[in-house]
mmCIF file of C-alpha atoms in Angstrom:
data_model
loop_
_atom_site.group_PDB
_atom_site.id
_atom_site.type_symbol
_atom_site.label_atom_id
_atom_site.label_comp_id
_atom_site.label_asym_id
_atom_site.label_seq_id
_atom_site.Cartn_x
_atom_site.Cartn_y
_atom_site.Cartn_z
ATOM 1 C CA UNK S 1 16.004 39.117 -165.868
ATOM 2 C CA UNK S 2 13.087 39.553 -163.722
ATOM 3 C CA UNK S 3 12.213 36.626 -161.099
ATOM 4 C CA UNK S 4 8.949 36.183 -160.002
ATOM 5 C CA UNK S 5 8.228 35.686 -156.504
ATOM 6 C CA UNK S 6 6.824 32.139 -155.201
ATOM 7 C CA UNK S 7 3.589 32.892 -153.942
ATOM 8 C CA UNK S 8 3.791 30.383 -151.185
ATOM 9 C CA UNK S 9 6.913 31.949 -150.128
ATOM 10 C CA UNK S 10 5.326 35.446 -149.494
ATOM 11 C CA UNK S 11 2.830 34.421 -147.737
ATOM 12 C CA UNK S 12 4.839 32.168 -145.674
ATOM 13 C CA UNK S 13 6.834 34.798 -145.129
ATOM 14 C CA UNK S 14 4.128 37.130 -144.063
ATOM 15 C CA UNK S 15 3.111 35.024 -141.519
ATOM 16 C CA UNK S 16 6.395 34.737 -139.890
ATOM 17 C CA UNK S 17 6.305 38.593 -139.553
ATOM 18 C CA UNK S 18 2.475 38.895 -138.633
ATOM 19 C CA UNK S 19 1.013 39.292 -134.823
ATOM 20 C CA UNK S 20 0.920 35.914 -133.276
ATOM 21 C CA UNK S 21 -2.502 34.029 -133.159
ATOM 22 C CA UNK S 22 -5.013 34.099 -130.330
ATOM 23 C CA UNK S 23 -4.209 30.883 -127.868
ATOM 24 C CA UNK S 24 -7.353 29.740 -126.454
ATOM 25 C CA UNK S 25 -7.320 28.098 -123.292
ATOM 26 C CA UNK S 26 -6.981 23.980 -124.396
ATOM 27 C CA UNK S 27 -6.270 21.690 -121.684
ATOM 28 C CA UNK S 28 -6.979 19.907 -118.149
ATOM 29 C CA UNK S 29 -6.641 23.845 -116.732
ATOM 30 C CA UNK S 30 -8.852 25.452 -120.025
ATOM 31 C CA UNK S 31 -12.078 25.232 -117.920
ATOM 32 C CA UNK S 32 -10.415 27.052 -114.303
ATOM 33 C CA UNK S 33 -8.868 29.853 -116.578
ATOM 34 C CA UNK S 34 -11.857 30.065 -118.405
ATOM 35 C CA UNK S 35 -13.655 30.720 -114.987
ATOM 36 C CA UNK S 36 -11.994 33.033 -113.739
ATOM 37 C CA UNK S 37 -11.536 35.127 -116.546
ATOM 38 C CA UNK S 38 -15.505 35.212 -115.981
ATOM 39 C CA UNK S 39 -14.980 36.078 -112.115
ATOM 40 C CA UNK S 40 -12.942 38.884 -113.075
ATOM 41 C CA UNK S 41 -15.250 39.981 -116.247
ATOM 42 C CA UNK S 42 -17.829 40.150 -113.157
ATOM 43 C CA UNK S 43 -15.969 41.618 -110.575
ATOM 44 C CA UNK S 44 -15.136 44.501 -112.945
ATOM 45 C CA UNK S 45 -18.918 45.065 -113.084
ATOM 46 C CA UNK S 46 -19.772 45.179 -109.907
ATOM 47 C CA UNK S 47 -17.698 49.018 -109.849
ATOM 48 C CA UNK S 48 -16.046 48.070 -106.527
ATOM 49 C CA UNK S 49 -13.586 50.575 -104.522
ATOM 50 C CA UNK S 50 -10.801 50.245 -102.686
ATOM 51 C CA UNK S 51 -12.088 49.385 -98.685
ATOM 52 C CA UNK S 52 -9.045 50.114 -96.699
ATOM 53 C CA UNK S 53 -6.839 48.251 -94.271
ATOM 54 C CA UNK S 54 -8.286 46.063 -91.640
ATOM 55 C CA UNK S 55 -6.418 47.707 -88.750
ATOM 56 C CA UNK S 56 -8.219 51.267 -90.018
ATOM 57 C CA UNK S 57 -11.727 49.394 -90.240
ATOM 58 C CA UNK S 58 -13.119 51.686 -87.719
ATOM 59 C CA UNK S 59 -10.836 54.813 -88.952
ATOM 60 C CA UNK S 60 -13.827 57.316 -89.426
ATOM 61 C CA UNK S 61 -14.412 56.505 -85.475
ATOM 62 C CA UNK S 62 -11.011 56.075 -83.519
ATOM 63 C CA UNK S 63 -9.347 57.974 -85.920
ATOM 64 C CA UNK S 64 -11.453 61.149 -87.475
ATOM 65 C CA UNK S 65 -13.966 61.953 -83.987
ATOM 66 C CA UNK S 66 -12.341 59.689 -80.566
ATOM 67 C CA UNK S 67 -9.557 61.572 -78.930
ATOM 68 C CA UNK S 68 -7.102 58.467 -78.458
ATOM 69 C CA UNK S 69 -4.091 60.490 -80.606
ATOM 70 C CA UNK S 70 -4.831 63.924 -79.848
ATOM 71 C CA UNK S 71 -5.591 64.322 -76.376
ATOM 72 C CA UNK S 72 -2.624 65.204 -74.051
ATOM 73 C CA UNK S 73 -1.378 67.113 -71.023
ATOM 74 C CA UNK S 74 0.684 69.659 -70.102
ATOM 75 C CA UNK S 75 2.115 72.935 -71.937
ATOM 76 C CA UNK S 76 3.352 72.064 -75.061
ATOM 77 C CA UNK S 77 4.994 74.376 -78.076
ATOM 78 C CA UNK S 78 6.034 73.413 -81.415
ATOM 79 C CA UNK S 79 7.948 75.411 -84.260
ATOM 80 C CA UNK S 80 8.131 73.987 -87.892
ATOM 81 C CA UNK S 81 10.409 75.531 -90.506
ATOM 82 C CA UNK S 82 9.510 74.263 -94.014
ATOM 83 C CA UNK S 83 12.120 74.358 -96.870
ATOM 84 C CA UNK S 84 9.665 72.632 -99.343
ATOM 85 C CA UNK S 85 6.578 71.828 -100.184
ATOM 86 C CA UNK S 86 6.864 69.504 -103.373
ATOM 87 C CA UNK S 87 8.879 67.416 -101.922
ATOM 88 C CA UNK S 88 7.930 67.658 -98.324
ATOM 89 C CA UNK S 89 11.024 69.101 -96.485
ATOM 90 C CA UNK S 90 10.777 70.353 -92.909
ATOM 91 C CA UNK S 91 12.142 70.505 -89.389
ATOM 92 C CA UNK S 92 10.237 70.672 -86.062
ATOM 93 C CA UNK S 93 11.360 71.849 -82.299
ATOM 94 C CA UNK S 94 9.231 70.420 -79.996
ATOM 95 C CA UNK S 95 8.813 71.579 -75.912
ATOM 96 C CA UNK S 96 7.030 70.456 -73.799
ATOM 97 C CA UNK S 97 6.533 70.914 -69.585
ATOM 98 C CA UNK S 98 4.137 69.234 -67.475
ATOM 99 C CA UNK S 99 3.876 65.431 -68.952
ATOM 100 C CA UNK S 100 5.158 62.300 -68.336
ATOM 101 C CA UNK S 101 4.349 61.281 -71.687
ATOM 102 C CA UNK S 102 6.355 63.730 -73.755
ATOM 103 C CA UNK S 103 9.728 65.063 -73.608
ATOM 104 C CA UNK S 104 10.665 67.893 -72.223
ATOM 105 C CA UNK S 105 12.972 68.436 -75.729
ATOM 106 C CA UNK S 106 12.836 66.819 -79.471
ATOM 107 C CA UNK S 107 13.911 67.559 -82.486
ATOM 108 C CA UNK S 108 12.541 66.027 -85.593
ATOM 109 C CA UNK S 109 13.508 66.094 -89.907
ATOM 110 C CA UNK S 110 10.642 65.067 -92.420
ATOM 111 C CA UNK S 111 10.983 64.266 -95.976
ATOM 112 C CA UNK S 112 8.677 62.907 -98.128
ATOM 113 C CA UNK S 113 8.143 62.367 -102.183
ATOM 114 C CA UNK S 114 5.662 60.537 -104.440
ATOM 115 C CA UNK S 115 7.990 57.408 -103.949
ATOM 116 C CA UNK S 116 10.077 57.760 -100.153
ATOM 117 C CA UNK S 117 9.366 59.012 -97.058
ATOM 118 C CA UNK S 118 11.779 59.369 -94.261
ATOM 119 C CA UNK S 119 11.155 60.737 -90.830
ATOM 120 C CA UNK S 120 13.330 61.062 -87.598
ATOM 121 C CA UNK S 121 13.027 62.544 -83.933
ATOM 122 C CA UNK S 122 15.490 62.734 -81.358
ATOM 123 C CA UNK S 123 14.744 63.510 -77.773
ATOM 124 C CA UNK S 124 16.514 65.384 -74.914
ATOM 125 C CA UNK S 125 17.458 61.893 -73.343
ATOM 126 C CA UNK S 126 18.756 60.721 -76.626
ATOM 127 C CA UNK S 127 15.867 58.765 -77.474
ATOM 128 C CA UNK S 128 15.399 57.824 -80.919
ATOM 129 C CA UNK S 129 12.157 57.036 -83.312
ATOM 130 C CA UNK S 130 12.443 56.936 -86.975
ATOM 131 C CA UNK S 131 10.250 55.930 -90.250
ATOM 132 C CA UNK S 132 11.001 55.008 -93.659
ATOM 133 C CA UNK S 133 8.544 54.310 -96.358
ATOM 134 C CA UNK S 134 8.992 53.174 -99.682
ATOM 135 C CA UNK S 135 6.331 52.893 -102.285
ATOM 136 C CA UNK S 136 7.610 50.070 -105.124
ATOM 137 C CA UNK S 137 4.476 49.998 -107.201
ATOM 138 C CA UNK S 138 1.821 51.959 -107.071
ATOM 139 C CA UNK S 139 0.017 49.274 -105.259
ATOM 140 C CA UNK S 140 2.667 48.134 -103.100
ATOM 141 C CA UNK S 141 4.237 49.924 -100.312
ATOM 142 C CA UNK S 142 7.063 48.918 -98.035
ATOM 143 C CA UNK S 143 6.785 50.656 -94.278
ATOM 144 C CA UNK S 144 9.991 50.471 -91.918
ATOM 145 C CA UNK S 145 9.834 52.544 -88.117
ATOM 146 C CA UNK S 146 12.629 52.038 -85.480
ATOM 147 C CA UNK S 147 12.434 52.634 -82.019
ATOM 148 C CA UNK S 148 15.435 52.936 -79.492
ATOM 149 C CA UNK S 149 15.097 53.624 -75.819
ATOM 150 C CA UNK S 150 16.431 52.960 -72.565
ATOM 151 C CA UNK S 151 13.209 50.664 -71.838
ATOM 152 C CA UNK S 152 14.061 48.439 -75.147
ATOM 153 C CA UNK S 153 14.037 48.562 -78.905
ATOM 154 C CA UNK S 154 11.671 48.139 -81.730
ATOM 155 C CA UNK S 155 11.789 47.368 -85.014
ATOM 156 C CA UNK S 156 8.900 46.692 -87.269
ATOM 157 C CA UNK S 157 8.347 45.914 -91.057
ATOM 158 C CA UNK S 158 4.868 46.335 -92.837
ATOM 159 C CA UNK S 159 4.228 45.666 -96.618
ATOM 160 C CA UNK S 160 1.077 47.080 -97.665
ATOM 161 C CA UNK S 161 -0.850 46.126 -100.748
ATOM 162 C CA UNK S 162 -3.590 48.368 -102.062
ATOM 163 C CA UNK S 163 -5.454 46.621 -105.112
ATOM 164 C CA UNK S 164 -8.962 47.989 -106.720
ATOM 165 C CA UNK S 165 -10.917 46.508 -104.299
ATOM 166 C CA UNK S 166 -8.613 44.961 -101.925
ATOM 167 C CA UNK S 167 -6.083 45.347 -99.564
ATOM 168 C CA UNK S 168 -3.494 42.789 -97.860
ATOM 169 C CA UNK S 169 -0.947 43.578 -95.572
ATOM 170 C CA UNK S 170 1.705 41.530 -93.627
ATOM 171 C CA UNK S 171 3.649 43.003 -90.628
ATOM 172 C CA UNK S 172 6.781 41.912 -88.233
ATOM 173 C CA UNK S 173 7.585 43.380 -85.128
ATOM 174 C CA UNK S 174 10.901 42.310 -83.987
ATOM 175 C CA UNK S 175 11.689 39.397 -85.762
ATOM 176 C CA UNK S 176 14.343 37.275 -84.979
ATOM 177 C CA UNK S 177 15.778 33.714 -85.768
ATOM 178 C CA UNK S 178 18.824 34.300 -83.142
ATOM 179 C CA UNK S 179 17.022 31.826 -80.746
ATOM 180 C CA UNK S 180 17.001 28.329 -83.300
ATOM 181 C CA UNK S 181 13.781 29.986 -84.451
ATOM 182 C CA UNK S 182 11.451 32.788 -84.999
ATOM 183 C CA UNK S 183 10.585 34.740 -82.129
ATOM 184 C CA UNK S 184 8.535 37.924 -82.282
ATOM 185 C CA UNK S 185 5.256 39.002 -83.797
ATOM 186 C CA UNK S 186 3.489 38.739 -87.473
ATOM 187 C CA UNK S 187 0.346 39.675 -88.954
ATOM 188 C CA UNK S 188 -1.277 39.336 -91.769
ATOM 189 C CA UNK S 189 -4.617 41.254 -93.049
ATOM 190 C CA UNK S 190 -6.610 41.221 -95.800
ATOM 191 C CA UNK S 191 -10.063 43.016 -96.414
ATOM 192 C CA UNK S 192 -12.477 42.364 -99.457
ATOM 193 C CA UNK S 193 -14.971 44.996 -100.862
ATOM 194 C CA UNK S 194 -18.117 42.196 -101.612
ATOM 195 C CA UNK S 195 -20.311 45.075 -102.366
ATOM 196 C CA UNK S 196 -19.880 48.690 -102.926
ATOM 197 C CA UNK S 197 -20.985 48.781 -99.738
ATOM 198 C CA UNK S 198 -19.812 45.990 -97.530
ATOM 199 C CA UNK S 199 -16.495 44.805 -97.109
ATOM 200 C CA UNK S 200 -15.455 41.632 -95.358
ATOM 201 C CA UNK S 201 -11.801 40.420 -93.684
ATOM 202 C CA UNK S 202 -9.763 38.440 -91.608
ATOM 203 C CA UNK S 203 -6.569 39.100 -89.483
ATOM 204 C CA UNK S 204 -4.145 36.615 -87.812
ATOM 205 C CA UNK S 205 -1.603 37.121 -85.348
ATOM 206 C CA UNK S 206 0.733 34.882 -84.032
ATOM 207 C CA UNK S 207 3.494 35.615 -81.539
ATOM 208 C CA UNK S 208 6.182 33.857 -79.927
ATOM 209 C CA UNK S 209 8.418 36.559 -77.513
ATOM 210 C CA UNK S 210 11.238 33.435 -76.496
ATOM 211 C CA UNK S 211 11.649 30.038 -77.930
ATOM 212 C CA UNK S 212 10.961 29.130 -74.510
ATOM 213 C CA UNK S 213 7.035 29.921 -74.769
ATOM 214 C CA UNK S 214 4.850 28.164 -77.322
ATOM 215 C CA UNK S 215 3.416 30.142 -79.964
ATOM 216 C CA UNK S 216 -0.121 31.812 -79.814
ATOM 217 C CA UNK S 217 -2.037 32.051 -83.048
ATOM 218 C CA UNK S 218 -5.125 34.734 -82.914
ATOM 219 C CA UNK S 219 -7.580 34.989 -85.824
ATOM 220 C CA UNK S 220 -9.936 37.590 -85.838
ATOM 221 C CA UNK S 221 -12.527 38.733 -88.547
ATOM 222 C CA UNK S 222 -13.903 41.618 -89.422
ATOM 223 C CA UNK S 223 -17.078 43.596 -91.021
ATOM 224 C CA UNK S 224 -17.725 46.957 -92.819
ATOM 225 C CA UNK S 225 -20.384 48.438 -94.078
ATOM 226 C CA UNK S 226 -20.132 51.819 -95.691
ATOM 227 C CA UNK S 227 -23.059 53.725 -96.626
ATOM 228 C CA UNK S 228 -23.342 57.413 -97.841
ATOM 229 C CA UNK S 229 -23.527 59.297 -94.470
ATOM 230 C CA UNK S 230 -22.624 56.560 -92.128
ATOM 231 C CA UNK S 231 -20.534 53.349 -91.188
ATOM 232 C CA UNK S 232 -20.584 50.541 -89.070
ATOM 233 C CA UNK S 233 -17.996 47.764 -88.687
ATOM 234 C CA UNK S 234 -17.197 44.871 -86.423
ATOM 235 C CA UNK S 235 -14.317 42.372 -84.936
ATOM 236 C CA UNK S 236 -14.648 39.136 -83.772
ATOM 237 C CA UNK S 237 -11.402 37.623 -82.115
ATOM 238 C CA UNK S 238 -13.501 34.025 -81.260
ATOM 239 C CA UNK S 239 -9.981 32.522 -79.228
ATOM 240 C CA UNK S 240 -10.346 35.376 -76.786
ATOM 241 C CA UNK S 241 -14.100 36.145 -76.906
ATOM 242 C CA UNK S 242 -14.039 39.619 -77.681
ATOM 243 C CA UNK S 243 -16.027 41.889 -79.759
ATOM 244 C CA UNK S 244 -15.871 45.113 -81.044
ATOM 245 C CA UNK S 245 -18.178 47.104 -83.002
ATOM 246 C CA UNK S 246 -17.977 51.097 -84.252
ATOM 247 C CA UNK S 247 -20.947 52.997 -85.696
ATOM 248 C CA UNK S 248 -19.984 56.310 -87.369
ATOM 249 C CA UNK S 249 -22.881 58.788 -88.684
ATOM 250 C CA UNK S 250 -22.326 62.222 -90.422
ATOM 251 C CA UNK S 251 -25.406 65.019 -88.766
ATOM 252 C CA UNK S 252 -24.290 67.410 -91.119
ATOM 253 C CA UNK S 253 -21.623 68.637 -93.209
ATOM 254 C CA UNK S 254 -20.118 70.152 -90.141
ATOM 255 C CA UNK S 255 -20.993 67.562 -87.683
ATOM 256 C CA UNK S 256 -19.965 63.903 -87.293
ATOM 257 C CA UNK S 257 -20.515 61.728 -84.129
ATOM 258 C CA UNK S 258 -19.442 57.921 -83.684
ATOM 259 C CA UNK S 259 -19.720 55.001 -80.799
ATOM 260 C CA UNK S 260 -17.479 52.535 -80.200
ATOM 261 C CA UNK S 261 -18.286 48.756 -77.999
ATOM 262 C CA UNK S 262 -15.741 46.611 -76.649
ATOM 263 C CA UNK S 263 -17.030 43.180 -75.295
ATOM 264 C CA UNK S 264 -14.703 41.015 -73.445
ATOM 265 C CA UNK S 265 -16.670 37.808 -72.860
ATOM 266 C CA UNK S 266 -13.732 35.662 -70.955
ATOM 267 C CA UNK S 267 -10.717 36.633 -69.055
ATOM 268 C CA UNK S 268 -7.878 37.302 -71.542
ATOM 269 C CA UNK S 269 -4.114 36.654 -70.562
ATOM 270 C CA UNK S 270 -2.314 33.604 -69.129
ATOM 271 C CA UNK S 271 -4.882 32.984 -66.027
ATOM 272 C CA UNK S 272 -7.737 33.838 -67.704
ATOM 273 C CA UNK S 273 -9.197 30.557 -68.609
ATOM 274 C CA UNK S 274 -8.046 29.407 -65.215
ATOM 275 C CA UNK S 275 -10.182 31.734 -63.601
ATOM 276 C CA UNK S 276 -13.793 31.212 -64.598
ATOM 277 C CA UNK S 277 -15.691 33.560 -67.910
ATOM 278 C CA UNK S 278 -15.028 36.985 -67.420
ATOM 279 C CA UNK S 279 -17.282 40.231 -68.666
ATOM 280 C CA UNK S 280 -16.255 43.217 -69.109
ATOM 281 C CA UNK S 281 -17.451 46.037 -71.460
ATOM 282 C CA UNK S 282 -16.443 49.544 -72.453
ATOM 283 C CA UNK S 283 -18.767 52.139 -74.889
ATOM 284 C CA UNK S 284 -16.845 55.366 -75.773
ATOM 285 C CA UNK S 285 -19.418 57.984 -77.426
ATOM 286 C CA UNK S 286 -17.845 61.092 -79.208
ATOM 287 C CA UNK S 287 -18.869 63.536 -81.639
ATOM 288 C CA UNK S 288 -16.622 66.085 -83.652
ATOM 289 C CA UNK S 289 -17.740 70.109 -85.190
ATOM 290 C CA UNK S 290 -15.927 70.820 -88.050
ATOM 291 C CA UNK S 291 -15.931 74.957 -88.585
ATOM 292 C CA UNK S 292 -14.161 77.114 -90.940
ATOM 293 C CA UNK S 293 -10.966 78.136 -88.644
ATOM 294 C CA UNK S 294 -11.728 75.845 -85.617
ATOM 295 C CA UNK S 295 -11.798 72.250 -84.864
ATOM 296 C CA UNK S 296 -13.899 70.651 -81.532
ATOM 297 C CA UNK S 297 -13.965 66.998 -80.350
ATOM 298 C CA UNK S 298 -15.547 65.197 -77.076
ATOM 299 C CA UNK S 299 -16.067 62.314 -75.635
ATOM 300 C CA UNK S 300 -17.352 60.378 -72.858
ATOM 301 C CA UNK S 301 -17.136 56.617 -71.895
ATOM 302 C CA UNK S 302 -18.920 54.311 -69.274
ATOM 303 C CA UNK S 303 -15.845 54.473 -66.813
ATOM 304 C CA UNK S 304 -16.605 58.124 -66.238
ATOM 305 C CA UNK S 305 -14.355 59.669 -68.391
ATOM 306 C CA UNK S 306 -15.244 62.994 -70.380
ATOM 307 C CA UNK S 307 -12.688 64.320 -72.674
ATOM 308 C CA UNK S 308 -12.749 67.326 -74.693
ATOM 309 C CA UNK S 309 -10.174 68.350 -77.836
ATOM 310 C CA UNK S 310 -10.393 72.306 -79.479
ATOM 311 C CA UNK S 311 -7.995 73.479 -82.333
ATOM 312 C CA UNK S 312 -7.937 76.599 -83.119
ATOM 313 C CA UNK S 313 -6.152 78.244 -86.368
ATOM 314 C CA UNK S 314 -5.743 82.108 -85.424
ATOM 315 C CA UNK S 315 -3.701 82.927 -88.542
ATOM 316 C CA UNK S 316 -2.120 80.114 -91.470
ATOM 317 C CA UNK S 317 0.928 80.299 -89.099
ATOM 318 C CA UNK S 318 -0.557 79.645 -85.680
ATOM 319 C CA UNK S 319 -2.941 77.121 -84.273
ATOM 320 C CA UNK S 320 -3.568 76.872 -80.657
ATOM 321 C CA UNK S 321 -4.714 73.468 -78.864
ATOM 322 C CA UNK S 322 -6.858 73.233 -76.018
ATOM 323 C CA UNK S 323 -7.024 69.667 -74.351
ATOM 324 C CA UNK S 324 -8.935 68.592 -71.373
ATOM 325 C CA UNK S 325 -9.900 65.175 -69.391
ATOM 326 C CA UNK S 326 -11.769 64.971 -66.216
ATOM 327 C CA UNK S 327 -11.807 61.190 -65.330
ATOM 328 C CA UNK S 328 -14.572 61.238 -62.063
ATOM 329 C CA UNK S 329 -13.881 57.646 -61.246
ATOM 330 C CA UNK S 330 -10.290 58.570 -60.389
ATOM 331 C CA UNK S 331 -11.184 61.821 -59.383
ATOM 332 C CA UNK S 332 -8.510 63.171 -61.827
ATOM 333 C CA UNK S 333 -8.121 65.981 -64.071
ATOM 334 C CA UNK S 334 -5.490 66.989 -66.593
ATOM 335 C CA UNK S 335 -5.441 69.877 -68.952
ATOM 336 C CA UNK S 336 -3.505 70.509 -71.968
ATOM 337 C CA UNK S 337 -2.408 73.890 -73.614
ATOM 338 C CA UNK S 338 -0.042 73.516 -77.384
ATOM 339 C CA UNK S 339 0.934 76.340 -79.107
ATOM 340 C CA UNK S 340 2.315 75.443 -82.868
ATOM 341 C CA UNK S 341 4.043 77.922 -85.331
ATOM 342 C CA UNK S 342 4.940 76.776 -89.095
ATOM 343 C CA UNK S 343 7.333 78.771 -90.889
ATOM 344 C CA UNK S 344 7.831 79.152 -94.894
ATOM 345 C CA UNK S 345 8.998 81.663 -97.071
ATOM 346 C CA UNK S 346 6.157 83.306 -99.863
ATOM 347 C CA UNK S 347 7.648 80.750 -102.729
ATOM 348 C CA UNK S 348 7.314 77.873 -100.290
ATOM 349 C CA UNK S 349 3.768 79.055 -99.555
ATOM 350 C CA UNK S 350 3.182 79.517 -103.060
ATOM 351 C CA UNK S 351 4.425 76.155 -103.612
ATOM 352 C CA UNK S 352 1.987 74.659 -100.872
ATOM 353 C CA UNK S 353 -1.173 75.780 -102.796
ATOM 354 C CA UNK S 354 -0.211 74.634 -105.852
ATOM 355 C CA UNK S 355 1.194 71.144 -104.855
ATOM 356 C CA UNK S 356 -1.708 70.970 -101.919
ATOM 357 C CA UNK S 357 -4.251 69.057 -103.763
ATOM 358 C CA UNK S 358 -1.436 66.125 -104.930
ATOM 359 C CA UNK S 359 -0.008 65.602 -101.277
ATOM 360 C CA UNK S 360 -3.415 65.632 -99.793
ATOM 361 C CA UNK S 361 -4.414 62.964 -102.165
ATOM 362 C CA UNK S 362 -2.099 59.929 -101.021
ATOM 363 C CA UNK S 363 0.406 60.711 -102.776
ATOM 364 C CA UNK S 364 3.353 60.572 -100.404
ATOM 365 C CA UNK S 365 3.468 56.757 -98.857
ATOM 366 C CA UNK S 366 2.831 58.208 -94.978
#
């Protein structure tokens, strides 16, 4: 005998099975999530990129044309022996003769993948530095680097947050709570593209070095504006009275030049206040050429201090470094000569081209 199926049944059946209905936003909250489901709607609009890190505001400047990590003394020879390209596996020997600032010996192992990167050094007086990144997310990244040395220790902890148009960052240098509290120093960062153009932020840092000393609390906030073939940006630090501003301007597609202004407007450290207002100012100017197989930076500053950077690539292997500094209100010179050799069998190299474009891109969580 055939039955007949209810048809209230089916379709109450049906619905159990179906895709669950559309909740609309009801209640004392309906009218914030309603707004800011129209904030984002209009944020997506507005096209907005990613602006960078506060601490690299001024990166086209201090970073791409100034001299402040390149320049050095001395004679100086490094050999690199890469094992891979994709991931990033190599050793370096590093010697160096004539500087204070460098050992005379170090050794030093890199690795580095789409999600970890690990680097270590070890020096002739048994000095050691190391780094280890680790990307979570593809937003968030988790940055580790460990310093020991006969002068003292470091260790510091960064987590970095890269959204679509933000980025926030919070970072701890030698935190402890082995006092009956925390000792050490955080800070926290967060920049805001506004416009595809202009980008504003803030930074605080606090520090405590001994439970002994009361806590110091700096807030600073910053500026960018980034236009086609140029950039300028700004700090303001209003506890200590000091402002900074960087102006960066591409020439040509070869050419890029950039100024830097630091204004101190009151004395800064524990007698400063004590002391009466303070000023004191320093301008760095530099420019940097950009050829096919060599590389040439200057600058020059109001404390009478020219500096001058060339890199030269004589074959893939080998790239020469020429570094030079004549400070005249010191009435000092030094001079700098590096010689650096990277080794790699032809699969390696082959390897390099093809996986070149995806490690240059950001791949790797340096």
């Amino acid at each position: 005998m055939d039955v007949k199926p209810n048809p209230v049944q089916v379709q109450a059946a049906d619905s159990l099975f179906s895709s669950p209905p559309t909740v609309s936003h009801t209640g004392p909250f309906a009218r914030v999530l309603d707004a800011y489901a129209a904030f984002q709607e209009r944020r997506e609009l507005l096209g907005l990129a990613n602006p960078g890190t506060v601490e690299g505001i001024s990166r086209e400047v201090t970073r791409d044309v100034f001299l402040n990590n390149s320049s050095f003394s001395g004679l100086r020879a490094e050999l690199t022996k890469v094992f891979s390209a994709a991931p990033v596996f190599q050793v370096a020997h590093s010697l160096s003769m004539g500087s204070q600032l460098q050992p005379p010996y170090s050794y030093m192992v890199l690795y580095g993948s789409p999600r970890v990167f690990m680097q270590g050094s070890l020096d002739n007086d048994l000095q050691f530095s190391g780094r280890f990144n680790w990307r979570w997310t593809s937003a968030l990244v988790s940055k580790t680097a460990v310093q020991l040395t006969s002068q003292g220790n470091m260790f510091t902890l960064d987590n970095d947050y890269t959204g679509a148009d933000f980025s926030a960052s919070l970072k701890a240098v030698n935190p402890s709570l082995l006092d009956g509290g925390l000792t050490g120093m955080l800070v926290a960062s967060y920049l805001q593209a506004v416009t595809p153009q202009l980008s504003l932020g803030i930074d605080a840092f606090w520090s405590r070095p001994a439970m002994a000393y009361p806590p110091e609390l700096n807030v600073s906030y910053a500026a960018r504006y980034k236009a086609a073939d140029w950039m300028a940006c700004g700090q303001l630090v209003p506890d200590r009275g000091v402002l900074e501003a960087s102006y960066w301007r591409r020439l040509t597609d070869k050419v890029e030049t950039g100024i830097n202004c630091n204004l101190a407007f009151a004395g800064i450290g524990p007698g400063g206040p004590m002391v009466g207002p303070q000023k004191e100012g320093n301008v760095t100017i530099g420019a940097k050429y950009d050829f096919r197989q060599t590389w040439f930076r200057a600058q020059i500053d109001n404390q009478g201090k020219v500096s001058c950077l060339l890199e030269k690539m004589i074959a893939p292997p080998i790239r020469v470094t020429f570094s030079g500094e004549i400070d005249h209100k010191q009435s000092t010179a030094k001079l700098g000569l590096a010689v650096a050799i990277e080794a790699a069998d032809e699969a390696v190299m082959e390897q390099q081209e093809q996986a070149g474009a995806a490690m240059s891109s950001g791949a790797i969580p340096f």
